[in-house]
Tab-separated table of C-alpha atoms and ligand atoms in Angstrom:
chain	number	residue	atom	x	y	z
V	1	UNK	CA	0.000	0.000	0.000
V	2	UNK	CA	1.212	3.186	-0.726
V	3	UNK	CA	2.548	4.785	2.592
V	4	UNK	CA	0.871	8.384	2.004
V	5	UNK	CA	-2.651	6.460	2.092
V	6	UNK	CA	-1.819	4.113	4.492
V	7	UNK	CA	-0.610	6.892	7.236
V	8	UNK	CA	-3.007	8.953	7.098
V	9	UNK	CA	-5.444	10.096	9.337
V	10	UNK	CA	-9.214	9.694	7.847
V	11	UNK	CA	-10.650	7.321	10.284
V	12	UNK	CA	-13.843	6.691	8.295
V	13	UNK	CA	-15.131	3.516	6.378
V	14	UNK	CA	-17.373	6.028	4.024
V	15	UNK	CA	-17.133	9.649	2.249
V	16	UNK	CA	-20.642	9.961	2.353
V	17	UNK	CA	-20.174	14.230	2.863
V	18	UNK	CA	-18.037	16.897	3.979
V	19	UNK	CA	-19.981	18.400	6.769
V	20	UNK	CA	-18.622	17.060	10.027
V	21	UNK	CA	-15.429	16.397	8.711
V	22	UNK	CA	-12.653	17.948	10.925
V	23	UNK	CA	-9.824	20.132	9.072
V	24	UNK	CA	-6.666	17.529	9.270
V	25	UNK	CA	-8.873	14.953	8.089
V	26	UNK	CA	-9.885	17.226	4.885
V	27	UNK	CA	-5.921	18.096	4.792
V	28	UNK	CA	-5.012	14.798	5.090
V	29	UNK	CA	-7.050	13.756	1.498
V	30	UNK	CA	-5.667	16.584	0.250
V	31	UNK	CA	-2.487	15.894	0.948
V	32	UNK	CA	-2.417	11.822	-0.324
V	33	UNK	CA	-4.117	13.491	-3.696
V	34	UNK	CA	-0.432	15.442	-4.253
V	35	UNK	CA	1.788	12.940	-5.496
V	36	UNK	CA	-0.790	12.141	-7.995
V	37	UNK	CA	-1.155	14.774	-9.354
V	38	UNK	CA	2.891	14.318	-10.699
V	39	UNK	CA	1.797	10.976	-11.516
V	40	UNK	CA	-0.894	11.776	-14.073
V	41	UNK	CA	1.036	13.555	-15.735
V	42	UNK	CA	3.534	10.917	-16.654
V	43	UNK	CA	3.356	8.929	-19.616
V	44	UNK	CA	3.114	5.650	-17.542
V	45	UNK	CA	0.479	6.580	-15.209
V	46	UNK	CA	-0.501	3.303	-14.324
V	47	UNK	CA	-0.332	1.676	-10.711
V	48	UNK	CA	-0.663	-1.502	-9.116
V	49	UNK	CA	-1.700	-0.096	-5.463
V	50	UNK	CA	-5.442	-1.082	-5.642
V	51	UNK	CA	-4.410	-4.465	-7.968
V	52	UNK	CA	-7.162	-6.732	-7.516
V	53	UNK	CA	-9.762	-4.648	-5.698
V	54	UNK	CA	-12.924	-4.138	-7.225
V	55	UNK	CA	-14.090	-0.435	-8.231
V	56	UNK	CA	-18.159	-0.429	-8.671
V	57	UNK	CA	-19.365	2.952	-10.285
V	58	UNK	CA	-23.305	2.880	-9.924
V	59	UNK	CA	-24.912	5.966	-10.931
V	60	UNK	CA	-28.401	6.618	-10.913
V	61	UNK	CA	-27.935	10.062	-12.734
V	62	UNK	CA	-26.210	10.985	-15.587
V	63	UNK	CA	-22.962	11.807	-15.587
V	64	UNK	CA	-19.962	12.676	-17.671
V	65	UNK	CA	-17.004	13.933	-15.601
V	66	UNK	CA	-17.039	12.698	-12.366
V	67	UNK	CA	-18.002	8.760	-13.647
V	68	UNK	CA	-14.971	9.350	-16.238
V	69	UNK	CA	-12.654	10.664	-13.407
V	70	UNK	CA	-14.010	7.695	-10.827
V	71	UNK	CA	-13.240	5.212	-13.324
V	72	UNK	CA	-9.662	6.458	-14.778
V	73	UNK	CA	-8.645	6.972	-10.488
V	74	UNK	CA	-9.484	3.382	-10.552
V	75	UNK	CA	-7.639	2.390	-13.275
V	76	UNK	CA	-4.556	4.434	-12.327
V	77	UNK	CA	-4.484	2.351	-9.383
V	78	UNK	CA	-4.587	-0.750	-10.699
V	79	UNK	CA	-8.389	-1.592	-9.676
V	80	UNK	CA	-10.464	-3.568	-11.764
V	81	UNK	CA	-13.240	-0.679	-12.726
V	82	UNK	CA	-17.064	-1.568	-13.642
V	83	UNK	CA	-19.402	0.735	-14.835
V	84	UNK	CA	-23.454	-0.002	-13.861
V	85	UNK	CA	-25.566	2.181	-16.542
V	86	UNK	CA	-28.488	2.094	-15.205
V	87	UNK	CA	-31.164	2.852	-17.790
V	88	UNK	CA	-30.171	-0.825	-18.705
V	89	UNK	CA	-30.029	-2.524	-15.209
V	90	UNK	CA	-32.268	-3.613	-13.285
V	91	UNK	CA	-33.273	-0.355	-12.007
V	92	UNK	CA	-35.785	-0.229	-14.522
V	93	UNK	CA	-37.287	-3.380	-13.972
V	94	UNK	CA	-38.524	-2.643	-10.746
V	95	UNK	CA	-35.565	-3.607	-8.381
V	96	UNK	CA	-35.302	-1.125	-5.115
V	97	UNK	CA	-32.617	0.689	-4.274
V	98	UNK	CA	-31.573	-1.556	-1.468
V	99	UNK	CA	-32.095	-4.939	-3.158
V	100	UNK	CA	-29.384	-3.557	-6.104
V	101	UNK	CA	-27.075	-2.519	-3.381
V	102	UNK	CA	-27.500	-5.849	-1.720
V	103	UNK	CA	-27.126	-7.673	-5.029
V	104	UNK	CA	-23.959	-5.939	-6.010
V	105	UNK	CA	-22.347	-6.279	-2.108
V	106	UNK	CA	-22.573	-10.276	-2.746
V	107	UNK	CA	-20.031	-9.434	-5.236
V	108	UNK	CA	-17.639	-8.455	-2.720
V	109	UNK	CA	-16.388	-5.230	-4.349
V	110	UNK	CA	-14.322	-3.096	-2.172
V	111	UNK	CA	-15.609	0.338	-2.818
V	112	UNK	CA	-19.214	1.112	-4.468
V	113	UNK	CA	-19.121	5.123	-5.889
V	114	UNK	CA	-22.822	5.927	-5.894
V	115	UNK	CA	-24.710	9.204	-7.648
V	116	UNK	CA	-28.304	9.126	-6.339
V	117	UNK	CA	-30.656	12.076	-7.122
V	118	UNK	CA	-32.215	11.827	-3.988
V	119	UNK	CA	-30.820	13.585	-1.182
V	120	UNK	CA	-29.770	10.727	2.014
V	121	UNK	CA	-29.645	7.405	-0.735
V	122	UNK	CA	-26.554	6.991	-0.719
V	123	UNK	CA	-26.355	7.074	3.145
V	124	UNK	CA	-29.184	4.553	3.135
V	125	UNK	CA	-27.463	2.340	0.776
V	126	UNK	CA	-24.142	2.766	2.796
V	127	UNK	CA	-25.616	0.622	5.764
V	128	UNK	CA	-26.347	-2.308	3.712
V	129	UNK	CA	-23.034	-2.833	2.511
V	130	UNK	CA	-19.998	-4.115	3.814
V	131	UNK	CA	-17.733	-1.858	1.009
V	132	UNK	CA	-16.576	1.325	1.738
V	133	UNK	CA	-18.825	3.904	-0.698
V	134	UNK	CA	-18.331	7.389	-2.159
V	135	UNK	CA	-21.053	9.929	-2.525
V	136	UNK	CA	-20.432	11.424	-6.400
V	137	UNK	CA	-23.460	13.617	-5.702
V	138	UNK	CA	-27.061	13.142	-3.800
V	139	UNK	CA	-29.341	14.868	-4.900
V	140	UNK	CA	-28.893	18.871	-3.669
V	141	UNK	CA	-27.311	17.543	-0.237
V	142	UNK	CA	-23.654	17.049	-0.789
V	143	UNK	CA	-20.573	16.052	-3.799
V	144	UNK	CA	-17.638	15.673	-1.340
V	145	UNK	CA	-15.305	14.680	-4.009
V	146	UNK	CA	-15.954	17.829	-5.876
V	147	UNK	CA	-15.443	20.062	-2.665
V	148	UNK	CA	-12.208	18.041	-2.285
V	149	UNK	CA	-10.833	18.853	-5.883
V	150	UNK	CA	-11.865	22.215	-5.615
V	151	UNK	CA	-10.019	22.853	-2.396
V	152	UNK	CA	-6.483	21.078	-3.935
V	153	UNK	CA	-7.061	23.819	-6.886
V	154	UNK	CA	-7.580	26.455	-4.486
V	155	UNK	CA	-4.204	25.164	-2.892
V	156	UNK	CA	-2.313	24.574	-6.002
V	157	UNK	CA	-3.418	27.898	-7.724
V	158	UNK	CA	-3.243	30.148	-4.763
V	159	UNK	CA	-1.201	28.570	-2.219
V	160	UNK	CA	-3.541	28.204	0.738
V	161	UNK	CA	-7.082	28.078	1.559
V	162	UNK	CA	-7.122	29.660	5.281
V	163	UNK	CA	-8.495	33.686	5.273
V	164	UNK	CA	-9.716	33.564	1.047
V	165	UNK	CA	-12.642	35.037	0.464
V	166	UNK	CA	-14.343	32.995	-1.848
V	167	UNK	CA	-17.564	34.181	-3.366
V	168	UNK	CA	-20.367	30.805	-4.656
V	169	UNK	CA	-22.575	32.564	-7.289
V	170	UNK	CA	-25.740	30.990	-8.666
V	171	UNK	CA	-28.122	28.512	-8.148
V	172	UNK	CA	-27.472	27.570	-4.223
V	173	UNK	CA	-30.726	26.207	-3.598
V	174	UNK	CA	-30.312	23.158	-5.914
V	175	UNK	CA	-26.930	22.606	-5.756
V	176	UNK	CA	-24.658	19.777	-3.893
V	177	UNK	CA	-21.517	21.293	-5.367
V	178	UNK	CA	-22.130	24.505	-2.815
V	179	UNK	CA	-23.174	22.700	0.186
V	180	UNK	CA	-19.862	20.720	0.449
V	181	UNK	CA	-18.034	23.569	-0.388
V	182	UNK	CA	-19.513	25.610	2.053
V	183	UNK	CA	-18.461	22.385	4.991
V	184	UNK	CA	-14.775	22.612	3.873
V	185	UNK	CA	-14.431	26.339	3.077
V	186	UNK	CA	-15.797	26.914	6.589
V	187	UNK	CA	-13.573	24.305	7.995
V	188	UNK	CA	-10.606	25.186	6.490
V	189	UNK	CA	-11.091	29.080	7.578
V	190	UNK	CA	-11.778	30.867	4.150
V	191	UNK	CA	-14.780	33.411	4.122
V	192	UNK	CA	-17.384	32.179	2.267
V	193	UNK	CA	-19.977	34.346	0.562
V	194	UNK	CA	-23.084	33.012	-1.561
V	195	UNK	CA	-24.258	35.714	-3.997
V	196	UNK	CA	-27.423	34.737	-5.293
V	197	UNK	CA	-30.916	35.715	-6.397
V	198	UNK	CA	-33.677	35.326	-3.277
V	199	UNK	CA	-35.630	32.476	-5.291
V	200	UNK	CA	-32.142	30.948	-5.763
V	201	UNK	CA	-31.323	30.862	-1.850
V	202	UNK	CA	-32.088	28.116	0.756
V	203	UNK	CA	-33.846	29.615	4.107
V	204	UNK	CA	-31.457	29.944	6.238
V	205	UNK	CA	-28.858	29.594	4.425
V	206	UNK	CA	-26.563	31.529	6.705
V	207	UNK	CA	-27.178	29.319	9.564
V	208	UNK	CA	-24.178	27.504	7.387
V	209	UNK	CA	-21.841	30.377	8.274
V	210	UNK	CA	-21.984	31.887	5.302
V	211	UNK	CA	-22.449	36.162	4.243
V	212	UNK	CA	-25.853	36.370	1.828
V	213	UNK	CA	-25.313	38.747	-1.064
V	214	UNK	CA	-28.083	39.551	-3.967
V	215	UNK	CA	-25.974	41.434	-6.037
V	216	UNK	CA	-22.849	40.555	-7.973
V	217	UNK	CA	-20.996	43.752	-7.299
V	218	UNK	CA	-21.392	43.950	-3.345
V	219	UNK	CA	-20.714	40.264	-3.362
V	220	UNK	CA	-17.621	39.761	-5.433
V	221	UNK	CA	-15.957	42.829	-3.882
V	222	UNK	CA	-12.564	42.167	-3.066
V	223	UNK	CA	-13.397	38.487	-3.535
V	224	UNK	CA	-10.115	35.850	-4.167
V	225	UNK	CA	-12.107	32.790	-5.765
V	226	UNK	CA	-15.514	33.205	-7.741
V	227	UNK	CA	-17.188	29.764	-7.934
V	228	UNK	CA	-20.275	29.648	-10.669
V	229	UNK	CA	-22.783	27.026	-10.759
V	230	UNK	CA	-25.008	25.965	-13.081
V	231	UNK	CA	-28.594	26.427	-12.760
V	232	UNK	CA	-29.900	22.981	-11.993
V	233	UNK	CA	-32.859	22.995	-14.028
V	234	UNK	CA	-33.656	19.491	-13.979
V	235	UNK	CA	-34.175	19.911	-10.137
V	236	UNK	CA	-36.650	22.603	-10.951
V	237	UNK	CA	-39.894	22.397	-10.619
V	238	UNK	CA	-41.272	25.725	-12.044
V	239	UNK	CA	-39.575	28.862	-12.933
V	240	UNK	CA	-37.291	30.342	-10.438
V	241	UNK	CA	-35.641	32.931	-13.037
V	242	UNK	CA	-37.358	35.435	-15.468
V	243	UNK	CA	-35.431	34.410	-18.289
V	244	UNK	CA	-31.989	32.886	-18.819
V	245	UNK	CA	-31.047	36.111	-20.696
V	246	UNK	CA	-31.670	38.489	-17.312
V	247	UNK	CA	-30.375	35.867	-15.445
V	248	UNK	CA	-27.148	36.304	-17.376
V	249	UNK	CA	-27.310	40.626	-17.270
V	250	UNK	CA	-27.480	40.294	-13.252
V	251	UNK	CA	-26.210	36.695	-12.316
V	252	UNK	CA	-23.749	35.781	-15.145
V	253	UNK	CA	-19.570	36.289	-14.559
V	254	UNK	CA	-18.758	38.894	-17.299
V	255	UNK	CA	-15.666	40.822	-17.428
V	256	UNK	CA	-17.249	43.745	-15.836
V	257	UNK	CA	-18.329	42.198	-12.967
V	258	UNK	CA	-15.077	40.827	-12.555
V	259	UNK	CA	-13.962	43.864	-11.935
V	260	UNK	CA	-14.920	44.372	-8.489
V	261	UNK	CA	-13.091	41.318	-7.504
V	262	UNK	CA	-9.324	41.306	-6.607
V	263	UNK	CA	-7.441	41.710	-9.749
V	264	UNK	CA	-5.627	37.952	-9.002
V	265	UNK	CA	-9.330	36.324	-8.216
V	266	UNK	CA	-9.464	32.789	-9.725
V	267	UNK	CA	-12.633	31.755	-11.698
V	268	UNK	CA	-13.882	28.297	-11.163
V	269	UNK	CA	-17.130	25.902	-11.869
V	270	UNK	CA	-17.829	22.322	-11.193
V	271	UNK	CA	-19.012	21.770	-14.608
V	272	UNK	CA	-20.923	21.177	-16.858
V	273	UNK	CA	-20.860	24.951	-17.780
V	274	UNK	CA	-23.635	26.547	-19.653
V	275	UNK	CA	-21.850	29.821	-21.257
V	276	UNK	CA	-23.908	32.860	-21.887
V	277	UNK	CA	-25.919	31.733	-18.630
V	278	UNK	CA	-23.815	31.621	-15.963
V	279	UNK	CA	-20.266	32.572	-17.318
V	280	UNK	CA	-18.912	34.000	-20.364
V	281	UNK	CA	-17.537	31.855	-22.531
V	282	UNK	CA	-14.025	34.268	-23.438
V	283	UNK	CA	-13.611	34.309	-19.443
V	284	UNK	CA	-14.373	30.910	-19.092
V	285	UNK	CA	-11.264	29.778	-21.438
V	286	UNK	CA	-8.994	32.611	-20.150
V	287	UNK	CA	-6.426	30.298	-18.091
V	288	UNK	CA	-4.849	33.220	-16.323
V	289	UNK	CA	-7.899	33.703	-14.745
V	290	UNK	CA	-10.173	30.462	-14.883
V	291	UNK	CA	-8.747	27.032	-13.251
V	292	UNK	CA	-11.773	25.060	-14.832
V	293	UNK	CA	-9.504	22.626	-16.530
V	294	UNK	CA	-7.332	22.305	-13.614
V	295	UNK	CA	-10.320	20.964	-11.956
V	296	UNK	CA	-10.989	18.216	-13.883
V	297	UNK	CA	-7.401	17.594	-13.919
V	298	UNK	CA	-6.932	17.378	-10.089
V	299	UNK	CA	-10.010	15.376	-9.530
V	300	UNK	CA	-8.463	12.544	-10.762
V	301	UNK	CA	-5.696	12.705	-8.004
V	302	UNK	CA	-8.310	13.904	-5.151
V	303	UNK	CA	-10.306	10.376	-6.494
V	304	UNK	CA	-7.211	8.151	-6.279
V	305	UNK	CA	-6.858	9.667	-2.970
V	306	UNK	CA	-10.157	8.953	-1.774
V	307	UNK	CA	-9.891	5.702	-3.160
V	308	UNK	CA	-6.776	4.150	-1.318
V	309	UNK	CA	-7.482	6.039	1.620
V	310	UNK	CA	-10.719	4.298	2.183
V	311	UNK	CA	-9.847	0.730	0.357
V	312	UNK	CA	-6.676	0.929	3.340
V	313	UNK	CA	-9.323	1.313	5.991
V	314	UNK	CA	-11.318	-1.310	4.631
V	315	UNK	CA	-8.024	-3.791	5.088
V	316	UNK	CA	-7.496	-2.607	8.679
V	317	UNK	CA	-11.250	-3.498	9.465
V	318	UNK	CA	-11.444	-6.865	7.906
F	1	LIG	N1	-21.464	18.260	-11.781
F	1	LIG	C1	-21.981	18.906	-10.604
F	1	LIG	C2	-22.979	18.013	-9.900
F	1	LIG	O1	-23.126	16.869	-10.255
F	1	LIG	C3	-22.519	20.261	-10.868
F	1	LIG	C4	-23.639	20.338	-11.863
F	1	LIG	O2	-24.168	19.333	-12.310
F	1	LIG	O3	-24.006	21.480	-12.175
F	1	LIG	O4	-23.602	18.459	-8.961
């Protein structure tokens, strides 16, 4: 086992969410993800840490990124890597929740990475397994893994994470991406604003410890990282904004509204980016100034991470 997983200190069997995770245990991911981040980006990237463990990605939403980056972590390690679709299992033939999880646990694979779109299923399904299992998004509740590659950009780009001011813009109330951003920004001592229209806002949202701000200048003002979501329309039900166009004019990163944020401030977004909406698409490819790509690049590390971290556990349990 590779000793940076096998020493460190993340003494859970799950990543099921961010919130109630302490700051060394959110460090210590971080810190297994670093060396491979070096490693991807070495011809051979291949290996053999996780040979002969069994990688199940089961996602009951779609998914492009974060099932691609699951399954090439996997594969980096050495992990033998299978992908349930689900519009062709048994899903759709009437089998619960449960009774898939239980059919796949007799399997004995050694970590199941679930995307539910219900908030608390992939909890549920956690306690009828004897795997370890990742949450790759549940519904609007949490995406640890994203949080987790978004803070090692934060760290790689800007050098720390402790006393940034980092402004999440958009559509709060439906997304997962912002609540487990908002558990490790908080924990790892960054200011964290959400900037946001009313409709777009949980209540009480700043019982999370967050500032509330319902206008892009006030609330990208001297701001280090701007995080944009997408507007989560398929968790809509009704219309929460006049029209995409105004959405853009008062909601959408522009270079003006860029402006009022320190001239150094880092763009980023989780993906899958709808330009002219949310962001401008010129801004969105500028690389001085957007770390998109170096996102999707360091989730692969944060996953292989995640993944020996919690396969290691698994050993020292058994
Ligand atoms: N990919 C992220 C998620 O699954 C963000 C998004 O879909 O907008 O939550």
């Amino acid at each position: 086992m590779n000793t940076s997983a096998s020493n460190i200190n993340y003494p859970h069997r799950h990543l099921l969410g961010i919130e109630g995770l302490t700051a060394q245990e959110i460090s210590a991911l971080l810190d297994a993800s670093k060396p491979h981040v070096e490693q991807n980006r070495r011809a051979d990237k291949t290996l053999t840490t996780l040979h002969g463990r069994t990688l199940i990605n089961l996602f009951f939403e779609n998914s492009t990124r974060t099932r691609t980056s699951f399954e090439l972590a996997g594969k980096r390690l050495g992990a033998d890597v299978i992908n349930m679709a689900v519009s062709t299992s048994s899903i759709k033939k009437g089998e619960t929740l449960i009774d898939t999880a239980v059919t796949l646990n007799a399997m004995h694979p050694d970590v199941l990475v679930v995307r539910h779109p219900d908030s608390g299923a992939v909890k549920l399904l956690s306690e009828k397994v004897n795997c370890a299992v990742i949450n790759a998004g549940d519904g609007r509740h949490e995406h640890p893994t994203q949080a987790l590659l978004d803070a090692l950009t934060i760290r790689h780009r800007k050098g720390r994470i402790e006393g940034l001011t980092v402004a999440i813009c958009g559509d709060i109330l439906h997304s997962r991406v912002a609540r487990s951003n908002i558990h490790l920004l908080n924990a790892m001592g960054a200011h964290v604003r959400v900037v946001a229209p009313p409709t777009l806002l949980p209540a009480k949202i700043e019982n999370l410890g967050v500032e509330v701000f319902h206008h892009m200048a006030s609330g990208l003002h001297d701001c280090d990282i701007i995080m944009m979501l997408r507007l989560q329309v398929e968790r809509m039900q009704g219309s929460f904004v006049p029209s995409t166009r105004e959405y853009f004019r008062f909601y959408g990163l522009d270079a003006k509204k860029m402006t009022a944020a320190k001239p150094d401030a880092l763009i980023m977004h989780p993906g899958p980016m709808n330009r002219g909406v949310e962001i401008d698409s010129e801004l969105a490819d500028d690389i001085t100034r957007s770390a998109i790509c170096d996102q999707v690049e360091l989730g692969v590390a944060v996953r292989m991470a995640c993944l020996e971290v919690l396969t290691d556990n698994l050993a020292k349990t058994l």
